[in-house]
GROMACS .gro file of C-alpha atoms in nm:
model
  463
    1MET     CA    1  -0.358  -2.108   3.294
    2THR     CA    2  -0.129  -2.303   3.062
    3THR     CA    3  -0.098  -2.673   2.994
    4THR     CA    4   0.187  -2.879   2.855
    5ASP     CA    5   0.156  -3.153   2.595
    6THR     CA    6   0.370  -3.432   2.745
    7THR     CA    7   0.420  -3.588   2.400
    8THR     CA    8   0.565  -3.282   2.228
    9GLY     CA    9   0.669  -3.069   2.522
   10THR     CA   10   0.485  -2.775   2.367
   11THR     CA   11   0.302  -2.543   2.604
   12THR     CA   12  -0.046  -2.435   2.500
   13GLY     CA   13  -0.320  -2.219   2.641
   14THR     CA   14  -0.347  -1.863   2.767
   15ALA     CA   15   0.004  -1.757   2.666
   16ALA     CA   16  -0.129  -1.699   2.314
   17ALA     CA   17  -0.239  -1.355   2.200
   18PRO     CA   18  -0.603  -1.317   2.098
   19PRO     CA   19  -0.654  -1.436   1.740
   20LEU     CA   20  -0.689  -1.194   1.450
   21PRO     CA   21  -0.763  -1.400   1.138
   22ALA     CA   22  -0.775  -1.231   0.800
   23HIS     CA   23  -1.104  -1.235   0.614
   24PRO     CA   24  -1.170  -1.575   0.451
   25ASP     CA   25  -1.035  -1.578   0.098
   26ALA     CA   26  -1.129  -1.851  -0.147
   27GLN     CA   27  -0.846  -1.776  -0.390
   28VAL     CA   28  -0.580  -1.789  -0.120
   29ALA     CA   29  -0.735  -2.108   0.016
   30THR     CA   30  -0.695  -2.262  -0.330
   31VAL     CA   31  -0.327  -2.165  -0.334
   32LEU     CA   32  -0.270  -2.301   0.017
   33THR     CA   33  -0.410  -2.642  -0.072
   34SER     CA   34  -0.247  -2.669  -0.415
   35GLY     CA   35   0.098  -2.784  -0.297
   36LEU     CA   36   0.256  -2.505  -0.504
   37LEU     CA   37   0.390  -2.305  -0.209
   38GLN     CA   38   0.591  -2.599  -0.074
   39GLU     CA   39   0.744  -2.650  -0.419
   40LEU     CA   40   0.832  -2.282  -0.454
   41SER     CA   41   0.983  -2.269  -0.106
   42TYR     CA   42   1.208  -2.560  -0.200
   43ALA     CA   43   1.296  -2.404  -0.537
   44PHE     CA   44   1.381  -2.057  -0.401
   45ASP     CA   45   1.530  -2.188  -0.077
   46GLY     CA   46   1.408  -1.877   0.099
   47PRO     CA   47   1.107  -1.653   0.157
   48PHE     CA   48   0.896  -1.528  -0.133
   49HIS     CA   49   0.579  -1.336  -0.211
   50PHE     CA   50   0.297  -1.453  -0.436
   51LEU     CA   51   0.080  -1.206  -0.629
   52LEU     CA   52  -0.276  -1.231  -0.762
   53PRO     CA   53  -0.312  -0.982  -1.050
   54ASP     CA   54  -0.682  -1.045  -1.106
   55ARG     CA   55  -0.748  -0.896  -0.762
   56PHE     CA   56  -0.584  -0.572  -0.876
   57ASP     CA   57  -0.818  -0.566  -1.176
   58THR     CA   58  -1.120  -0.623  -0.950
   59ASN     CA   59  -1.022  -0.342  -0.713
   60LEU     CA   60  -0.955  -0.104  -1.001
   61ALA     CA   61  -1.292  -0.186  -1.156
   62ALA     CA   62  -1.465  -0.108  -0.825
   63PHE     CA   63  -1.314   0.242  -0.812
   64ARG     CA   64  -1.411   0.308  -1.173
   65ALA     CA   65  -1.764   0.181  -1.115
   66THR     CA   66  -1.801   0.416  -0.818
   67LEU     CA   67  -1.702   0.715  -1.029
   68THR     CA   68  -1.948   0.612  -1.299
   69GLU     CA   69  -2.225   0.557  -1.043
   70ALA     CA   70  -2.172   0.912  -0.912
   71GLY     CA   71  -2.166   1.059  -1.261
   72VAL     CA   72  -1.817   1.198  -1.199
   73ALA     CA   73  -1.544   1.216  -1.460
   74GLY     CA   74  -1.244   1.055  -1.295
   75ARG     CA   75  -0.914   0.880  -1.340
   76VAL     CA   76  -0.742   0.621  -1.121
   77TYR     CA   77  -0.362   0.629  -1.087
   78TYR     CA   78  -0.190   0.340  -0.910
   79ALA     CA   79   0.049   0.469  -0.641
   80LYS     CA   80   0.353   0.265  -0.741
   81LYS     CA   81   0.530   0.312  -0.407
   82ALA     CA   82   0.287   0.064  -0.249
   83ASN     CA   83   0.448  -0.232  -0.430
   84LYS     CA   84   0.717  -0.218  -0.696
   85ALA     CA   85   0.625  -0.540  -0.878
   86ALA     CA   86   0.600  -0.493  -1.252
   87VAL     CA   87   0.277  -0.688  -1.280
   88TRP     CA   88   0.071  -0.402  -1.133
   89VAL     CA   89   0.211  -0.156  -1.387
   90GLU     CA   90   0.145  -0.412  -1.661
   91ARG     CA   91  -0.218  -0.427  -1.548
   92CYS     CA   92  -0.236  -0.046  -1.556
   93ALA     CA   93  -0.103  -0.043  -1.912
   94ALA     CA   94  -0.347  -0.315  -2.020
   95THR     CA   95  -0.651  -0.149  -1.861
   96GLY     CA   96  -0.572   0.216  -1.934
   97ALA     CA   97  -0.515   0.314  -1.573
   98GLY     CA   98  -0.255   0.572  -1.477
   99VAL     CA   99   0.048   0.535  -1.251
  100ASP     CA  100   0.170   0.773  -0.982
  101VAL     CA  101   0.549   0.785  -0.940
  102ALA     CA  102   0.793   0.979  -0.724
  103SER     CA  103   1.137   0.884  -0.854
  104ALA     CA  104   1.325   0.841  -1.180
  105GLY     CA  105   1.335   0.466  -1.122
  106GLU     CA  106   0.960   0.443  -1.078
  107LEU     CA  107   0.902   0.653  -1.390
  108ARG     CA  108   1.143   0.436  -1.588
  109GLU     CA  109   0.964   0.119  -1.474
  110ALA     CA  110   0.623   0.259  -1.563
  111LEU     CA  111   0.734   0.357  -1.913
  112ALA     CA  112   0.921   0.030  -1.966
  113HIS     CA  113   0.612  -0.177  -1.890
  114GLY     CA  114   0.386   0.002  -2.133
  115VAL     CA  115   0.232   0.297  -1.951
  116ARG     CA  116   0.223   0.609  -2.168
  117GLY     CA  117   0.393   0.921  -2.037
  118GLU     CA  118   0.070   1.118  -2.043
  119ASP     CA  119  -0.083   0.856  -1.812
  120VAL     CA  120   0.178   0.917  -1.541
  121THR     CA  121   0.162   1.162  -1.251
  122VAL     CA  122   0.487   1.265  -1.081
  123THR     CA  123   0.448   1.354  -0.715
  124GLY     CA  124   0.664   1.378  -0.405
  125PRO     CA  125   0.882   1.653  -0.252
  126ALA     CA  126   1.165   1.836  -0.431
  127LYS     CA  127   1.226   1.626  -0.739
  128HIS     CA  128   1.557   1.536  -0.900
  129GLU     CA  129   1.627   1.734  -1.215
  130GLN     CA  130   1.658   1.418  -1.424
  131LEU     CA  131   1.315   1.307  -1.310
  132LEU     CA  132   1.167   1.642  -1.408
  133ARG     CA  133   1.343   1.639  -1.746
  134VAL     CA  134   1.219   1.291  -1.842
  135ALA     CA  135   0.871   1.369  -1.711
  136LEU     CA  136   0.856   1.678  -1.932
  137LEU     CA  137   0.981   1.490  -2.236
  138GLN     CA  138   0.721   1.216  -2.184
  139GLY     CA  139   0.430   1.452  -2.123
  140ALA     CA  140   0.371   1.339  -1.764
  141LEU     CA  141   0.165   1.547  -1.523
  142ILE     CA  142   0.386   1.697  -1.249
  143ALA     CA  143   0.256   1.795  -0.905
  144VAL     CA  144   0.454   2.108  -0.819
  145ASP     CA  145   0.555   2.109  -0.452
  146SER     CA  146   0.730   2.447  -0.415
  147PRO     CA  147   0.793   2.780  -0.592
  148ALA     CA  148   1.154   2.675  -0.655
  149GLU     CA  149   1.036   2.356  -0.825
  150LEU     CA  150   0.812   2.556  -1.056
  151ASP     CA  151   1.117   2.772  -1.143
  152ARG     CA  152   1.315   2.460  -1.233
  153ILE     CA  153   1.031   2.324  -1.448
  154LEU     CA  154   0.998   2.652  -1.637
  155ALA     CA  155   1.373   2.656  -1.698
  156LEU     CA  156   1.363   2.299  -1.830
  157THR     CA  157   1.084   2.373  -2.076
  158GLY     CA  158   1.338   2.576  -2.270
  159GLU     CA  159   1.562   2.269  -2.299
  160THR     CA  160   1.292   2.016  -2.381
  161ALA     CA  161   1.078   2.234  -2.609
  162ARG     CA  162   0.775   2.065  -2.455
  163PRO     CA  163   0.504   2.243  -2.257
  164ALA     CA  164   0.495   2.147  -1.891
  165ARG     CA  165   0.179   1.983  -1.758
  166VAL     CA  166   0.148   2.073  -1.391
  167LEU     CA  167  -0.077   2.051  -1.088
  168LEU     CA  168  -0.016   2.279  -0.791
  169ARG     CA  169   0.008   2.077  -0.472
  170ARG     CA  170  -0.172   2.254  -0.190
  171LEU     CA  171  -0.072   2.264   0.176
  172PRO     CA  172  -0.363   2.114   0.371
  173PRO     CA  173  -0.515   2.377   0.604
  174ASP     CA  174  -0.536   2.130   0.892
  175GLN     CA  175  -0.170   2.028   0.848
  176PRO     CA  176   0.008   2.367   0.854
  177HIS     CA  177   0.341   2.212   0.955
  178SER     CA  178   0.351   1.963   0.669
  179ARG     CA  179   0.668   1.981   0.463
  180PHE     CA  180   0.463   1.927   0.145
  181GLY     CA  181   0.266   2.167  -0.071
  182LEU     CA  182   0.212   2.537  -0.142
  183ASP     CA  183   0.045   2.775   0.103
  184ASP     CA  184  -0.205   3.038  -0.009
  185GLU     CA  185   0.054   3.305  -0.085
  186GLU     CA  186   0.281   3.065  -0.273
  187THR     CA  187  -0.017   2.931  -0.470
  188ALA     CA  188  -0.126   3.278  -0.577
  189ALA     CA  189   0.226   3.356  -0.699
  190ALA     CA  190   0.248   3.022  -0.881
  191LEU     CA  191  -0.081   3.087  -1.060
  192ARG     CA  192   0.047   3.424  -1.178
  193ARG     CA  193   0.367   3.263  -1.305
  194CYS     CA  194   0.174   2.992  -1.491
  195ALA     CA  195  -0.052   3.250  -1.651
  196ALA     CA  196   0.249   3.458  -1.756
  197ALA     CA  197   0.425   3.156  -1.904
  198GLY     CA  198   0.160   3.118  -2.172
  199PRO     CA  199   0.178   2.798  -2.380
  200ALA     CA  200   0.495   2.683  -2.203
  201VAL     CA  201   0.280   2.564  -1.910
  202SER     CA  202  -0.049   2.382  -1.896
  203MET     CA  203  -0.173   2.443  -1.538
  204GLU     CA  204  -0.424   2.159  -1.517
  205GLY     CA  205  -0.542   2.194  -1.159
  206PHE     CA  206  -0.455   2.120  -0.798
  207SER     CA  207  -0.366   1.826  -0.577
  208PHE     CA  208  -0.332   1.735  -0.212
  209HIS     CA  209  -0.234   1.439   0.006
  210LEU     CA  210  -0.370   1.389   0.357
  211SER     CA  211  -0.248   1.159   0.631
  212GLY     CA  212  -0.500   0.924   0.791
  213TYR     CA  213  -0.836   0.806   0.665
  214ALA     CA  214  -1.090   1.068   0.777
  215LEU     CA  215  -1.358   1.140   0.516
  216ARG     CA  216  -1.459   1.495   0.606
  217PRO     CA  217  -1.116   1.663   0.558
  218ARG     CA  218  -1.086   1.505   0.212
  219ALA     CA  219  -1.428   1.619   0.101
  220ASP     CA  220  -1.379   1.968   0.245
  221LEU     CA  221  -1.042   2.024   0.079
  222ALA     CA  222  -1.163   1.876  -0.250
  223GLY     CA  223  -1.458   2.118  -0.246
  224ARG     CA  224  -1.222   2.405  -0.183
  225LEU     CA  225  -1.003   2.301  -0.477
  226VAL     CA  226  -1.304   2.290  -0.708
  227ASP     CA  227  -1.358   2.656  -0.620
  228GLU     CA  228  -0.989   2.725  -0.683
  229CYS     CA  229  -1.018   2.566  -1.027
  230ARG     CA  230  -1.297   2.807  -1.112
  231ALA     CA  231  -1.084   3.102  -0.998
  232ALA     CA  232  -0.781   2.979  -1.195
  233ARG     CA  233  -0.993   2.952  -1.510
  234ALA     CA  234  -1.080   3.319  -1.472
  235MET     CA  235  -0.705   3.381  -1.510
  236GLY     CA  236  -0.705   3.194  -1.842
  237LEU     CA  237  -0.565   2.870  -1.702
  238ARG     CA  238  -0.698   2.524  -1.789
  239ALA     CA  239  -0.756   2.408  -1.426
  240ASP     CA  240  -0.995   2.122  -1.504
  241ARG     CA  241  -0.888   1.852  -1.254
  242ILE     CA  242  -0.803   1.790  -0.892
  243SER     CA  243  -0.622   1.500  -0.728
  244ILE     CA  244  -0.724   1.388  -0.380
  245GLY     CA  245  -0.433   1.143  -0.354
  246GLY     CA  246  -0.475   0.818  -0.165
  247GLY     CA  247  -0.595   0.730   0.182
  248PHE     CA  248  -0.847   0.460   0.093
  249ALA     CA  249  -0.838   0.218   0.384
  250VAL     CA  250  -0.818  -0.161   0.353
  251ASP     CA  251  -1.031  -0.389   0.572
  252TYR     CA  252  -0.809  -0.680   0.675
  253ALA     CA  253  -1.017  -0.841   0.950
  254ALA     CA  254  -1.373  -0.869   1.083
  255ALA     CA  255  -1.497  -0.604   1.324
  256ASP     CA  256  -1.553  -0.843   1.616
  257ASP     CA  257  -1.206  -0.995   1.580
  258TRP     CA  258  -1.039  -0.655   1.559
  259HIS     CA  259  -1.217  -0.495   1.851
  260GLY     CA  260  -1.173  -0.811   2.057
  261PHE     CA  261  -0.802  -0.810   1.984
  262LEU     CA  262  -0.761  -0.446   2.089
  263ALA     CA  263  -0.958  -0.502   2.408
  264GLU     CA  264  -0.765  -0.813   2.515
  265GLN     CA  265  -0.407  -0.761   2.396
  266ARG     CA  266  -0.149  -0.685   2.663
  267PRO     CA  267   0.232  -0.706   2.703
  268GLY     CA  268   0.210  -1.066   2.821
  269HIS     CA  269   0.086  -1.162   2.475
  270TYR     CA  270   0.418  -1.056   2.317
  271HIS     CA  271   0.768  -1.198   2.316
  272ALA     CA  272   0.994  -1.039   2.579
  273GLY     CA  273   0.700  -0.838   2.715
  274LYS     CA  274   0.697  -0.608   2.414
  275SER     CA  275   0.434  -0.340   2.462
  276PHE     CA  276   0.210  -0.187   2.198
  277THR     CA  277  -0.080   0.053   2.233
  278ALA     CA  278  -0.386   0.048   2.008
  279GLY     CA  279  -0.262   0.367   1.843
  280ASP     CA  280   0.055   0.191   1.726
  281PHE     CA  281  -0.138  -0.035   1.491
  282TYR     CA  282  -0.275   0.021   1.145
  283PRO     CA  283  -0.659   0.007   1.168
  284TYR     CA  284  -0.688  -0.352   1.046
  285HIS     CA  285  -1.064  -0.327   1.046
  286SER     CA  286  -1.231  -0.038   0.866
  287PRO     CA  287  -1.610  -0.007   0.832
  288LEU     CA  288  -1.553   0.168   0.500
  289ALA     CA  289  -1.275   0.048   0.273
  290GLY     CA  290  -1.154   0.082  -0.084
  291ALA     CA  291  -1.410   0.211  -0.331
  292ASP     CA  292  -1.668   0.249  -0.053
  293VAL     CA  293  -1.450   0.526   0.091
  294LEU     CA  294  -1.458   0.705  -0.243
  295ARG     CA  295  -1.837   0.665  -0.256
  296ALA     CA  296  -1.870   0.824   0.089
  297VAL     CA  297  -1.635   1.114   0.004
  298LEU     CA  298  -1.831   1.190  -0.315
  299ALA     CA  299  -2.159   1.187  -0.121
  300THR     CA  300  -2.028   1.431   0.143
  301THR     CA  301  -2.121   1.799   0.122
  302PRO     CA  302  -1.798   1.999   0.165
  303GLU     CA  303  -1.789   2.275   0.422
  304GLY     CA  304  -1.917   2.603   0.281
  305HIS     CA  305  -2.115   2.435   0.003
  306SER     CA  306  -2.475   2.323  -0.035
  307ALA     CA  307  -2.425   2.024  -0.263
  308SER     CA  308  -2.232   1.699  -0.251
  309LEU     CA  309  -1.875   1.682  -0.378
  310ALA     CA  310  -1.997   1.472  -0.671
  311ARG     CA  311  -2.242   1.748  -0.769
  312LEU     CA  312  -1.975   2.017  -0.734
  313LEU     CA  313  -1.739   1.824  -0.962
  314ARG     CA  314  -2.010   1.767  -1.222
  315ASP     CA  315  -2.129   2.128  -1.222
  316ALA     CA  316  -1.776   2.265  -1.250
  317GLY     CA  317  -1.666   2.014  -1.515
  318VAL     CA  318  -1.373   1.910  -1.295
  319THR     CA  319  -1.216   1.566  -1.330
  320LEU     CA  320  -1.135   1.380  -1.009
  321MET     CA  321  -0.798   1.207  -0.990
  322LEU     CA  322  -0.728   0.931  -0.736
  323GLU     CA  323  -0.395   0.777  -0.636
  324PRO     CA  324  -0.477   0.460  -0.436
  325GLY     CA  325  -0.199   0.216  -0.358
  326ARG     CA  326  -0.284  -0.020  -0.074
  327ALA     CA  327  -0.653  -0.025  -0.176
  328LEU     CA  328  -0.574  -0.149  -0.528
  329LEU     CA  329  -0.361  -0.425  -0.375
  330ASP     CA  330  -0.620  -0.549  -0.124
  331ARG     CA  331  -0.600  -0.933  -0.109
  332ALA     CA  332  -0.366  -0.924  -0.410
  333GLY     CA  333  -0.068  -1.099  -0.252
  334SER     CA  334   0.078  -1.283   0.047
  335THR     CA  335   0.420  -1.353   0.197
  336VAL     CA  336   0.564  -1.700   0.262
  337PHE     CA  337   0.841  -1.791   0.509
  338ARG     CA  338   0.982  -2.136   0.589
  339ILE     CA  339   1.040  -2.228   0.952
  340GLN     CA  340   1.404  -2.326   1.004
  341GLY     CA  341   1.413  -2.343   1.381
  342VAL     CA  342   1.178  -2.414   1.672
  343LYS     CA  343   1.269  -2.341   2.034
  344GLU     CA  344   1.063  -2.360   2.353
  345ARG     CA  345   1.098  -2.057   2.580
  346ASP     CA  346   0.893  -1.940   2.880
  347GLY     CA  347   0.585  -2.140   2.791
  348TYR     CA  348   0.567  -2.062   2.418
  349ALA     CA  349   0.746  -2.150   2.097
  350VAL     CA  350   1.007  -1.921   1.945
  351LEU     CA  351   1.021  -1.978   1.571
  352THR     CA  352   1.300  -1.867   1.338
  353VAL     CA  353   1.213  -1.829   0.971
  354ASP     CA  354   1.432  -1.809   0.663
  355GLY     CA  355   1.398  -1.434   0.615
  356SER     CA  356   1.375  -1.119   0.823
  357SER     CA  357   1.123  -0.870   0.955
  358LEU     CA  358   1.244  -0.628   0.687
  359SER     CA  359   1.029  -0.824   0.441
  360LEU     CA  360   0.714  -0.756   0.646
  361SER     CA  361   0.747  -0.386   0.690
  362GLU     CA  362   0.505  -0.272   0.959
  363GLN     CA  363   0.799  -0.275   1.198
  364TRP     CA  364   0.922   0.035   1.017
  365PHE     CA  365   0.653   0.219   1.215
  366ASN     CA  366   0.742   0.052   1.548
  367SER     CA  367   0.430  -0.156   1.505
  368GLU     CA  368   0.327  -0.511   1.419
  369TYR     CA  369   0.163  -0.674   1.117
  370LEU     CA  370  -0.139  -0.823   1.287
  371PRO     CA  371  -0.340  -1.056   1.058
  372ASP     CA  372  -0.251  -1.406   1.177
  373PRO     CA  373  -0.017  -1.616   0.961
  374VAL     CA  374  -0.141  -1.953   0.836
  375LEU     CA  375   0.065  -2.257   0.937
  376LEU     CA  376   0.114  -2.469   0.625
  377THR     CA  377   0.249  -2.823   0.659
  378ALA     CA  378   0.353  -3.063   0.383
  379SER     CA  379  -0.007  -3.189   0.370
  380GLY     CA  380  -0.175  -2.846   0.370
  381PRO     CA  381  -0.303  -2.587   0.620
  382ALA     CA  382  -0.272  -2.712   0.977
  383GLU     CA  383  -0.597  -2.783   1.159
  384GLY     CA  384  -0.679  -2.876   1.514
  385PRO     CA  385  -0.842  -2.757   1.834
  386ALA     CA  386  -0.509  -2.702   2.009
  387VAL     CA  387  -0.370  -2.352   2.048
  388VAL     CA  388   0.007  -2.338   2.029
  389ALA     CA  389   0.151  -1.998   2.116
  390ALA     CA  390   0.446  -1.895   1.899
  391CYS     CA  391   0.636  -1.577   1.819
  392VAL     CA  392   0.833  -1.551   1.494
  393GLY     CA  393   1.187  -1.422   1.463
  394GLY     CA  394   1.400  -1.353   1.159
  395ALA     CA  395   1.725  -1.523   1.061
  396THR     CA  396   1.950  -1.231   1.156
  397CYS     CA  397   2.158  -1.172   1.467
  398LEU     CA  398   1.942  -0.885   1.596
  399GLU     CA  399   1.714  -0.928   1.897
  400SER     CA  400   1.480  -0.675   1.737
  401ASP     CA  401   1.441  -0.882   1.418
  402MET     CA  402   1.096  -1.013   1.502
  403VAL     CA  403   0.862  -1.087   1.215
  404THR     CA  404   0.586  -1.131   1.476
  405TRP     CA  405   0.634  -1.026   1.838
  406ARG     CA  406   0.292  -1.169   1.925
  407LYS     CA  407   0.259  -1.518   2.059
  408VAL     CA  408   0.024  -1.602   1.776
  409PRO     CA  409  -0.222  -1.888   1.825
  410LEU     CA  410  -0.140  -2.175   1.588
  411PRO     CA  411  -0.359  -2.486   1.546
  412ALA     CA  412  -0.071  -2.734   1.570
  413ARG     CA  413   0.289  -2.757   1.685
  414PRO     CA  414   0.506  -2.588   1.419
  415ARG     CA  415   0.796  -2.792   1.288
  416GLU     CA  416   1.109  -2.718   1.088
  417GLY     CA  417   1.020  -2.712   0.720
  418ASP     CA  418   0.661  -2.595   0.775
  419LEU     CA  419   0.560  -2.268   0.610
  420LEU     CA  420   0.405  -1.955   0.755
  421VAL     CA  421   0.189  -1.765   0.508
  422TYR     CA  422   0.113  -1.404   0.600
  423PRO     CA  423  -0.205  -1.295   0.420
  424ASN     CA  424  -0.276  -0.975   0.230
  425THR     CA  425   0.072  -0.823   0.239
  426ALA     CA  426   0.090  -0.670  -0.112
  427GLY     CA  427   0.010  -0.319   0.013
  428TYR     CA  428   0.343  -0.176   0.139
  429GLN     CA  429   0.444  -0.481   0.346
  430MET     CA  430   0.657  -0.645   0.078
  431ASP     CA  431   0.880  -0.355  -0.023
  432SER     CA  432   0.884  -0.048   0.196
  433ASN     CA  433   1.157  -0.170   0.431
  434GLU     CA  434   1.321  -0.462   0.254
  435SER     CA  435   1.698  -0.508   0.289
  436PRO     CA  436   1.953  -0.775   0.195
  437PHE     CA  437   2.103  -0.749   0.547
  438HIS     CA  438   2.333  -1.046   0.625
  439ASP     CA  439   2.337  -1.109   0.249
  440LEU     CA  440   1.996  -1.270   0.281
  441PRO     CA  441   1.830  -1.263  -0.062
  442LEU     CA  442   1.535  -1.034  -0.119
  443PRO     CA  443   1.220  -1.245  -0.148
  444PRO     CA  444   1.128  -1.295  -0.514
  445LYS     CA  445   0.775  -1.217  -0.629
  446VAL     CA  446   0.578  -1.493  -0.798
  447VAL     CA  447   0.281  -1.401  -1.016
  448LEU     CA  448  -0.004  -1.652  -1.014
  449ASP     CA  449  -0.181  -1.605  -1.347
  450ARG     CA  450  -0.415  -1.903  -1.313
  451LEU     CA  451  -0.560  -2.077  -1.009
  452THR     CA  452  -0.803  -2.322  -1.172
  453GLY     CA  453  -0.659  -2.671  -1.201
  454ARG     CA  454  -0.288  -2.658  -1.133
  455PRO     CA  455  -0.182  -2.298  -1.059
  456ARG     CA  456   0.028  -2.134  -1.327
  457TRP     CA  457   0.310  -1.912  -1.201
  458ARG     CA  458   0.592  -1.694  -1.328
  459LEU     CA  459   0.848  -1.464  -1.177
  460ASP     CA  460   0.756  -1.097  -1.178
  461ARG     CA  461   0.933  -0.892  -1.445
  462HIS     CA  462   1.049  -0.604  -1.225
  463SER     CA  463   1.403  -0.514  -1.331
   0.00000   0.00000   0.00000
């Protein structure tokens, strides 16, 4: 059943999708009530992102504390692809964390903002020669993805007169069709080549990256790579570290809200009858998230072993490398759009905002960013018992440019000039699909360095 407010003409009621609020966040609440976002929206005259660097520090500290608690020597490398803002790299430089890069531009940014070359890992598929050359000159650790790439690195060591620091990236046994990594035969040949190269190559260990968030495959493969380190040492190689990559989930919403949403959502809850299945969505609730995932992996006994992964690492003297991205950015930023049009259609409101869905990138995966946006009026966050159903479209001419296909439940009738604040978007949402289509400006990133009293802000220093 739906009802219509005869004063505003806005239809409310069952047209709205089930709610999925983000976890309560005191810092974000402070920002929302400060009046700063309305001022910044006026100043930039377009969408923008705000960043909370202290949250990055907190998340990093949690990973480090987990390693210490387990008695495991470890190193955290921020996966720069998750968000290209300079402030995260600045925090890595200030705290001694490493940075994981996959392009010459990312390496240049890391070095420019104070991260030492030896604190950088270079990953990804076949790498551009210029990236390899600079990485060698700066003493970065390179994850070798193929026999041909190892050939190119060995050839470049003659030019740079610097030994190459390498990891051998392994093809996961449960992902035999992956385009990344070395299989068993290729790995054996690469180890022989590294041993024959002598001081020109420092073969420091192995790495892998897995899709998804399952714990057991990570622990099993990590245990296997500890064994491979021992075997490589018998060949005279250093082999004293392994990287288990990323895959540390983020918990965006409460369990009851998430499971209730999945159970209730249906095509009628979306603009134009858009249909999603549960498998289309990122798991916005995760019972284990962030550093707790690492704790569980370390406590797992890998297949074929009789001790936990933490014990295996300690006994073998192997350092554990991590490359979290999204997990270091949990609750570290949000995205702000201004509503520039409101239209009633088929019993719900169709909003147009001053940006596009390309600045909220879950649509890249034919999915939807699900944590509910907050409606922010000139006087602060909207409140009220009413439920106003509204989808959110971008300012382009494409029917598919929907920031939010859902008819999200809002607590008041949205008006032109109000803001929509999408919470917890720093992990991938801000950058991975952005585009200046229609000559719309890319949303700037605003760093909030102080929230007590009047918030202090500055523009991010990304070049």
